[in-house]
Amino acid sequence: MSALQLLRAQDYPRMPWKNGGGFTEEITRDAGDGLDGFGWRLSIADIEASGGFSTFAGYQRIITVLQGDGMRLLVDGQPSRPLLPFDAFAFSGESQVSCELLGGAIRDFNLIYAPQRYHARLQWFDGTSRLFSSASTVLLFAASNHVEVGLTGHETQQLGRYDCLRLEGNEGLLALDVQGRFCLIELMPR
């Protein structure tokens, strides 16, 4: 039987970055303590000034700007395209990465996962969506003030901005009917 957990944005623990350059709100993770031992982790970061990113050797990262004008990353000396709100960008956690803000401070959304332990897929949607997933872990992150989620075998869920639904132990084809702007993350152990 799958287990559904509703995570509220106001309850996310706030922690300093590995490099001390800012703060992260951790949404959820599969295991581990601090910045060690996890196979995957979802978080929100506030970037107030251009500067360097922490390295996460052995991990893949997918980052998306949530609020603000956006940023451009320099990944191992190569500039990224301008990253505007809800435009996901993937890079290796062991890369040397710095960001240049395109305007003022931004807020971003991060999936960090160990590709040798998990397959991961991240997609952004806006409007009314009917989706299906057979992933064992399904995460739905709300990016608008009101997101309504209908899930096979569960009551309709109401999510506020930056709330997250976490479904573990999915064994079938899960149907999701969603209204609002959201991110769907699907994780499968290798």
PDB file of C-alpha atoms in Angstrom:
ATOM      1  CA  MET A   1       0.000   0.000   0.000  1.00  0.00           C
ATOM      2  CA  SER A   2       1.357   3.412  -0.928  1.00  0.00           C
ATOM      3  CA  ALA A   3       1.851   6.046   1.778  1.00  0.00           C
ATOM      4  CA  LEU A   4       0.868   9.659   1.097  1.00  0.00           C
ATOM      5  CA  GLN A   5       2.411  12.542   3.046  1.00  0.00           C
ATOM      6  CA  LEU A   6       1.507  16.240   2.709  1.00  0.00           C
ATOM      7  CA  LEU A   7       4.465  18.491   3.514  1.00  0.00           C
ATOM      8  CA  ARG A   8       3.668  22.132   4.316  1.00  0.00           C
ATOM      9  CA  ALA A   9       6.064  24.913   3.289  1.00  0.00           C
ATOM     10  CA  GLN A  10       5.959  26.606   6.712  1.00  0.00           C
ATOM     11  CA  ASP A  11       7.361  23.408   8.298  1.00  0.00           C
ATOM     12  CA  TYR A  12      10.479  23.033   6.100  1.00  0.00           C
ATOM     13  CA  PRO A  13      13.695  23.174   8.161  1.00  0.00           C
ATOM     14  CA  ARG A  14      16.081  25.992   7.205  1.00  0.00           C
ATOM     15  CA  MET A  15      19.798  25.159   7.043  1.00  0.00           C
ATOM     16  CA  PRO A  16      23.007  26.855   5.882  1.00  0.00           C
ATOM     17  CA  TRP A  17      24.551  25.926   2.526  1.00  0.00           C
ATOM     18  CA  LYS A  18      27.498  23.559   2.515  1.00  0.00           C
ATOM     19  CA  ASN A  19      29.731  26.471   1.446  1.00  0.00           C
ATOM     20  CA  GLY A  20      28.118  28.906   3.928  1.00  0.00           C
ATOM     21  CA  GLY A  21      27.002  31.271   1.141  1.00  0.00           C
ATOM     22  CA  GLY A  22      23.262  31.187   1.820  1.00  0.00           C
ATOM     23  CA  PHE A  23      20.322  29.217   3.174  1.00  0.00           C
ATOM     24  CA  THR A  24      18.229  26.292   2.008  1.00  0.00           C
ATOM     25  CA  GLU A  25      14.816  25.080   3.104  1.00  0.00           C
ATOM     26  CA  GLU A  26      14.782  21.303   2.883  1.00  0.00           C
ATOM     27  CA  ILE A  27      11.460  19.967   1.587  1.00  0.00           C
ATOM     28  CA  THR A  28      12.136  16.229   1.860  1.00  0.00           C
ATOM     29  CA  ARG A  29      14.733  13.507   1.237  1.00  0.00           C
ATOM     30  CA  ASP A  30      14.911   9.740   1.160  1.00  0.00           C
ATOM     31  CA  ALA A  31      17.379   9.224   4.056  1.00  0.00           C
ATOM     32  CA  GLY A  32      20.480  10.523   5.828  1.00  0.00           C
ATOM     33  CA  ASP A  33      21.277  13.432   8.131  1.00  0.00           C
ATOM     34  CA  GLY A  34      22.682  16.878   7.407  1.00  0.00           C
ATOM     35  CA  LEU A  35      24.241  16.948   3.951  1.00  0.00           C
ATOM     36  CA  ASP A  36      25.300  13.284   3.910  1.00  0.00           C
ATOM     37  CA  GLY A  37      23.779   9.911   3.195  1.00  0.00           C
ATOM     38  CA  PHE A  38      20.814  10.866   1.048  1.00  0.00           C
ATOM     39  CA  GLY A  39      19.965   9.247  -2.289  1.00  0.00           C
ATOM     40  CA  TRP A  40      17.766  12.188  -3.280  1.00  0.00           C
ATOM     41  CA  ARG A  41      16.783  15.525  -1.764  1.00  0.00           C
ATOM     42  CA  LEU A  42      14.360  18.324  -2.662  1.00  0.00           C
ATOM     43  CA  SER A  43      14.978  21.865  -1.435  1.00  0.00           C
ATOM     44  CA  ILE A  44      14.368  25.569  -1.984  1.00  0.00           C
ATOM     45  CA  ALA A  45      17.274  28.047  -1.864  1.00  0.00           C
ATOM     46  CA  ASP A  46      17.369  31.821  -1.599  1.00  0.00           C
ATOM     47  CA  ILE A  47      20.172  33.374  -3.664  1.00  0.00           C
ATOM     48  CA  GLU A  48      20.673  37.011  -2.722  1.00  0.00           C
ATOM     49  CA  ALA A  49      23.921  37.682  -4.615  1.00  0.00           C
ATOM     50  CA  SER A  50      25.900  36.216  -7.502  1.00  0.00           C
ATOM     51  CA  GLY A  51      28.480  33.661  -6.329  1.00  0.00           C
ATOM     52  CA  GLY A  52      29.582  30.047  -6.056  1.00  0.00           C
ATOM     53  CA  PHE A  53      27.522  26.914  -5.506  1.00  0.00           C
ATOM     54  CA  SER A  54      28.343  24.054  -3.138  1.00  0.00           C
ATOM     55  CA  THR A  55      29.685  20.877  -4.747  1.00  0.00           C
ATOM     56  CA  PHE A  56      27.909  17.529  -4.335  1.00  0.00           C
ATOM     57  CA  ALA A  57      30.285  14.880  -5.723  1.00  0.00           C
ATOM     58  CA  GLY A  58      28.465  11.752  -6.911  1.00  0.00           C
ATOM     59  CA  TYR A  59      25.165  13.578  -7.427  1.00  0.00           C
ATOM     60  CA  GLN A  60      23.184  15.042 -10.319  1.00  0.00           C
ATOM     61  CA  ARG A  61      21.399  18.372  -9.821  1.00  0.00           C
ATOM     62  CA  ILE A  62      18.332  19.878 -11.478  1.00  0.00           C
ATOM     63  CA  ILE A  63      17.660  23.515 -10.615  1.00  0.00           C
ATOM     64  CA  THR A  64      14.687  25.754 -11.460  1.00  0.00           C
ATOM     65  CA  VAL A  65      14.175  29.456 -10.694  1.00  0.00           C
ATOM     66  CA  LEU A  66      10.890  29.948  -8.783  1.00  0.00           C
ATOM     67  CA  GLN A  67      10.927  33.701  -8.137  1.00  0.00           C
ATOM     68  CA  GLY A  68      12.937  36.642  -9.429  1.00  0.00           C
ATOM     69  CA  ASP A  69      14.376  37.656 -12.794  1.00  0.00           C
ATOM     70  CA  GLY A  70      16.538  34.547 -13.182  1.00  0.00           C
ATOM     71  CA  MET A  71      20.217  33.696 -13.387  1.00  0.00           C
ATOM     72  CA  ARG A  72      22.930  32.383 -15.640  1.00  0.00           C
ATOM     73  CA  LEU A  73      25.194  29.594 -14.403  1.00  0.00           C
ATOM     74  CA  LEU A  74      28.864  29.092 -15.191  1.00  0.00           C
ATOM     75  CA  VAL A  75      29.364  25.306 -15.107  1.00  0.00           C
ATOM     76  CA  ASP A  76      33.025  24.201 -15.350  1.00  0.00           C
ATOM     77  CA  GLY A  77      33.752  27.412 -17.253  1.00  0.00           C
ATOM     78  CA  GLN A  78      30.800  27.056 -19.686  1.00  0.00           C
ATOM     79  CA  PRO A  79      27.946  29.601 -19.475  1.00  0.00           C
ATOM     80  CA  SER A  80      24.389  28.260 -19.396  1.00  0.00           C
ATOM     81  CA  ARG A  81      21.476  29.803 -21.238  1.00  0.00           C
ATOM     82  CA  PRO A  82      19.643  32.434 -19.147  1.00  0.00           C
ATOM     83  CA  LEU A  83      17.596  30.443 -16.599  1.00  0.00           C
ATOM     84  CA  LEU A  84      14.209  32.095 -16.288  1.00  0.00           C
ATOM     85  CA  PRO A  85      11.373  31.087 -13.927  1.00  0.00           C
ATOM     86  CA  PHE A  86      10.183  27.463 -14.359  1.00  0.00           C
ATOM     87  CA  ASP A  87      12.977  26.605 -16.830  1.00  0.00           C
ATOM     88  CA  ALA A  88      14.732  23.510 -15.405  1.00  0.00           C
ATOM     89  CA  PHE A  89      18.486  23.027 -15.888  1.00  0.00           C
ATOM     90  CA  ALA A  90      20.549  19.910 -15.059  1.00  0.00           C
ATOM     91  CA  PHE A  91      24.250  19.723 -14.170  1.00  0.00           C
ATOM     92  CA  SER A  92      26.691  17.464 -12.338  1.00  0.00           C
ATOM     93  CA  GLY A  93      26.971  18.002  -8.590  1.00  0.00           C
ATOM     94  CA  GLU A  94      30.767  17.737  -8.801  1.00  0.00           C
ATOM     95  CA  SER A  95      31.050  20.588 -11.341  1.00  0.00           C
ATOM     96  CA  GLN A  96      32.477  23.940 -10.342  1.00  0.00           C
ATOM     97  CA  VAL A  97      29.395  26.178 -10.550  1.00  0.00           C
ATOM     98  CA  SER A  98      28.780  29.861  -9.954  1.00  0.00           C
ATOM     99  CA  CYS A  99      25.745  31.974 -10.732  1.00  0.00           C
ATOM    100  CA  GLU A 100      25.229  35.466 -12.030  1.00  0.00           C
ATOM    101  CA  LEU A 101      21.852  36.948 -11.103  1.00  0.00           C
ATOM    102  CA  LEU A 102      20.015  38.598 -14.011  1.00  0.00           C
ATOM    103  CA  GLY A 103      18.330  41.083 -11.663  1.00  0.00           C
ATOM    104  CA  GLY A 104      17.769  41.011  -7.912  1.00  0.00           C
ATOM    105  CA  ALA A 105      17.606  38.088  -5.499  1.00  0.00           C
ATOM    106  CA  ILE A 106      15.971  34.840  -6.636  1.00  0.00           C
ATOM    107  CA  ARG A 107      14.437  31.783  -5.051  1.00  0.00           C
ATOM    108  CA  ASP A 108      15.141  28.416  -6.674  1.00  0.00           C
ATOM    109  CA  PHE A 109      14.014  24.802  -6.458  1.00  0.00           C
ATOM    110  CA  ASN A 110      16.530  21.948  -6.417  1.00  0.00           C
ATOM    111  CA  LEU A 111      16.469  18.211  -6.935  1.00  0.00           C
ATOM    112  CA  ILE A 112      19.766  16.567  -6.031  1.00  0.00           C
ATOM    113  CA  TYR A 113      19.984  12.812  -6.566  1.00  0.00           C
ATOM    114  CA  ALA A 114      22.543  10.000  -6.823  1.00  0.00           C
ATOM    115  CA  PRO A 115      22.229   8.691 -10.420  1.00  0.00           C
ATOM    116  CA  GLN A 116      23.915   5.402  -9.487  1.00  0.00           C
ATOM    117  CA  ARG A 117      21.066   4.802  -6.993  1.00  0.00           C
ATOM    118  CA  TYR A 118      18.025   6.417  -8.681  1.00  0.00           C
ATOM    119  CA  HIS A 119      16.481   7.169 -12.052  1.00  0.00           C
ATOM    120  CA  ALA A 120      14.830  10.605 -11.804  1.00  0.00           C
ATOM    121  CA  ARG A 121      12.482  12.607 -13.978  1.00  0.00           C
ATOM    122  CA  LEU A 122      11.411  16.200 -13.289  1.00  0.00           C
ATOM    123  CA  GLN A 123       8.710  18.043 -15.268  1.00  0.00           C
ATOM    124  CA  TRP A 124       6.889  21.379 -14.859  1.00  0.00           C
ATOM    125  CA  PHE A 125       3.178  21.790 -15.647  1.00  0.00           C
ATOM    126  CA  ASP A 126       0.694  24.667 -15.534  1.00  0.00           C
ATOM    127  CA  GLY A 127      -3.092  24.508 -15.866  1.00  0.00           C
ATOM    128  CA  THR A 128      -5.208  21.351 -15.776  1.00  0.00           C
ATOM    129  CA  SER A 129      -3.215  18.149 -16.222  1.00  0.00           C
ATOM    130  CA  ARG A 130      -4.037  14.430 -16.191  1.00  0.00           C
ATOM    131  CA  LEU A 131      -0.856  12.437 -15.651  1.00  0.00           C
ATOM    132  CA  PHE A 132       0.142   8.846 -14.987  1.00  0.00           C
ATOM    133  CA  SER A 133       3.179   7.519 -13.149  1.00  0.00           C
ATOM    134  CA  SER A 134       4.500   4.080 -12.293  1.00  0.00           C
ATOM    135  CA  ALA A 135       7.463   5.463 -10.294  1.00  0.00           C
ATOM    136  CA  SER A 136       7.817   4.060  -6.771  1.00  0.00           C
ATOM    137  CA  THR A 137       8.330   7.597  -5.350  1.00  0.00           C
ATOM    138  CA  VAL A 138       6.192  10.433  -6.721  1.00  0.00           C
ATOM    139  CA  LEU A 139       6.659  14.010  -5.502  1.00  0.00           C
ATOM    140  CA  LEU A 140       4.354  16.847  -6.483  1.00  0.00           C
ATOM    141  CA  PHE A 141       5.577  20.354  -5.641  1.00  0.00           C
ATOM    142  CA  ALA A 142       3.062  23.237  -5.806  1.00  0.00           C
ATOM    143  CA  ALA A 143       4.386  26.438  -7.386  1.00  0.00           C
ATOM    144  CA  SER A 144       1.133  28.423  -7.323  1.00  0.00           C
ATOM    145  CA  ASN A 145      -1.011  29.535  -4.383  1.00  0.00           C
ATOM    146  CA  HIS A 146      -3.665  26.874  -4.912  1.00  0.00           C
ATOM    147  CA  VAL A 147      -2.977  23.449  -6.412  1.00  0.00           C
ATOM    148  CA  GLU A 148      -5.629  20.740  -6.283  1.00  0.00           C
ATOM    149  CA  VAL A 149      -4.510  17.118  -6.663  1.00  0.00           C
ATOM    150  CA  GLY A 150      -6.673  14.075  -7.259  1.00  0.00           C
ATOM    151  CA  LEU A 151      -4.817  10.756  -6.843  1.00  0.00           C
ATOM    152  CA  THR A 152      -5.941   7.192  -7.429  1.00  0.00           C
ATOM    153  CA  GLY A 153      -7.094   5.725  -4.100  1.00  0.00           C
ATOM    154  CA  HIS A 154      -6.663   8.939  -2.062  1.00  0.00           C
ATOM    155  CA  GLU A 155      -8.770  11.954  -1.115  1.00  0.00           C
ATOM    156  CA  THR A 156      -8.337  15.157  -3.141  1.00  0.00           C
ATOM    157  CA  GLN A 157      -5.457  17.192  -1.706  1.00  0.00           C
ATOM    158  CA  GLN A 158      -5.285  21.003  -1.490  1.00  0.00           C
ATOM    159  CA  LEU A 159      -1.759  22.418  -1.653  1.00  0.00           C
ATOM    160  CA  GLY A 160      -0.597  25.976  -1.010  1.00  0.00           C
ATOM    161  CA  ARG A 161       2.411  27.607  -2.625  1.00  0.00           C
ATOM    162  CA  TYR A 162       5.582  25.502  -2.124  1.00  0.00           C
ATOM    163  CA  ASP A 163       3.747  22.657  -0.357  1.00  0.00           C
ATOM    164  CA  CYS A 164       4.727  19.165  -1.511  1.00  0.00           C
ATOM    165  CA  LEU A 165       2.917  15.825  -1.757  1.00  0.00           C
ATOM    166  CA  ARG A 166       5.120  12.761  -1.257  1.00  0.00           C
ATOM    167  CA  LEU A 167       3.838   9.346  -2.290  1.00  0.00           C
ATOM    168  CA  GLU A 168       6.019   6.355  -1.402  1.00  0.00           C
ATOM    169  CA  GLY A 169       5.594   2.708  -2.347  1.00  0.00           C
ATOM    170  CA  ASN A 170       3.607   3.194  -5.546  1.00  0.00           C
ATOM    171  CA  GLU A 171       3.307  -0.223  -7.188  1.00  0.00           C
ATOM    172  CA  GLY A 172       0.802   0.413  -9.977  1.00  0.00           C
ATOM    173  CA  LEU A 173      -0.059   3.057 -12.507  1.00  0.00           C
ATOM    174  CA  LEU A 174      -0.931   6.138 -10.465  1.00  0.00           C
ATOM    175  CA  ALA A 175      -3.368   8.595 -12.056  1.00  0.00           C
ATOM    176  CA  LEU A 176      -3.019  12.253 -11.060  1.00  0.00           C
ATOM    177  CA  ASP A 177      -5.516  14.996 -11.896  1.00  0.00           C
ATOM    178  CA  VAL A 178      -3.914  18.329 -11.057  1.00  0.00           C
ATOM    179  CA  GLN A 179      -4.953  21.963 -11.349  1.00  0.00           C
ATOM    180  CA  GLY A 180      -2.370  24.728 -10.922  1.00  0.00           C
ATOM    181  CA  ARG A 181       1.339  25.237 -11.549  1.00  0.00           C
ATOM    182  CA  PHE A 182       3.407  22.361 -10.208  1.00  0.00           C
ATOM    183  CA  CYS A 183       6.470  20.191 -10.623  1.00  0.00           C
ATOM    184  CA  LEU A 184       6.200  16.401 -10.852  1.00  0.00           C
ATOM    185  CA  ILE A 185       9.280  14.443  -9.748  1.00  0.00           C
ATOM    186  CA  GLU A 186       9.410  10.688 -10.301  1.00  0.00           C
ATOM    187  CA  LEU A 187      12.112   8.552  -8.652  1.00  0.00           C
ATOM    188  CA  MET A 188      12.851   4.873  -9.229  1.00  0.00           C
ATOM    189  CA  PRO A 189      15.580   2.938  -7.420  1.00  0.00           C
ATOM    190  CA  ARG A 190      18.124   1.336  -9.789  1.00  0.00           C
TER     191      ARG A 190
END
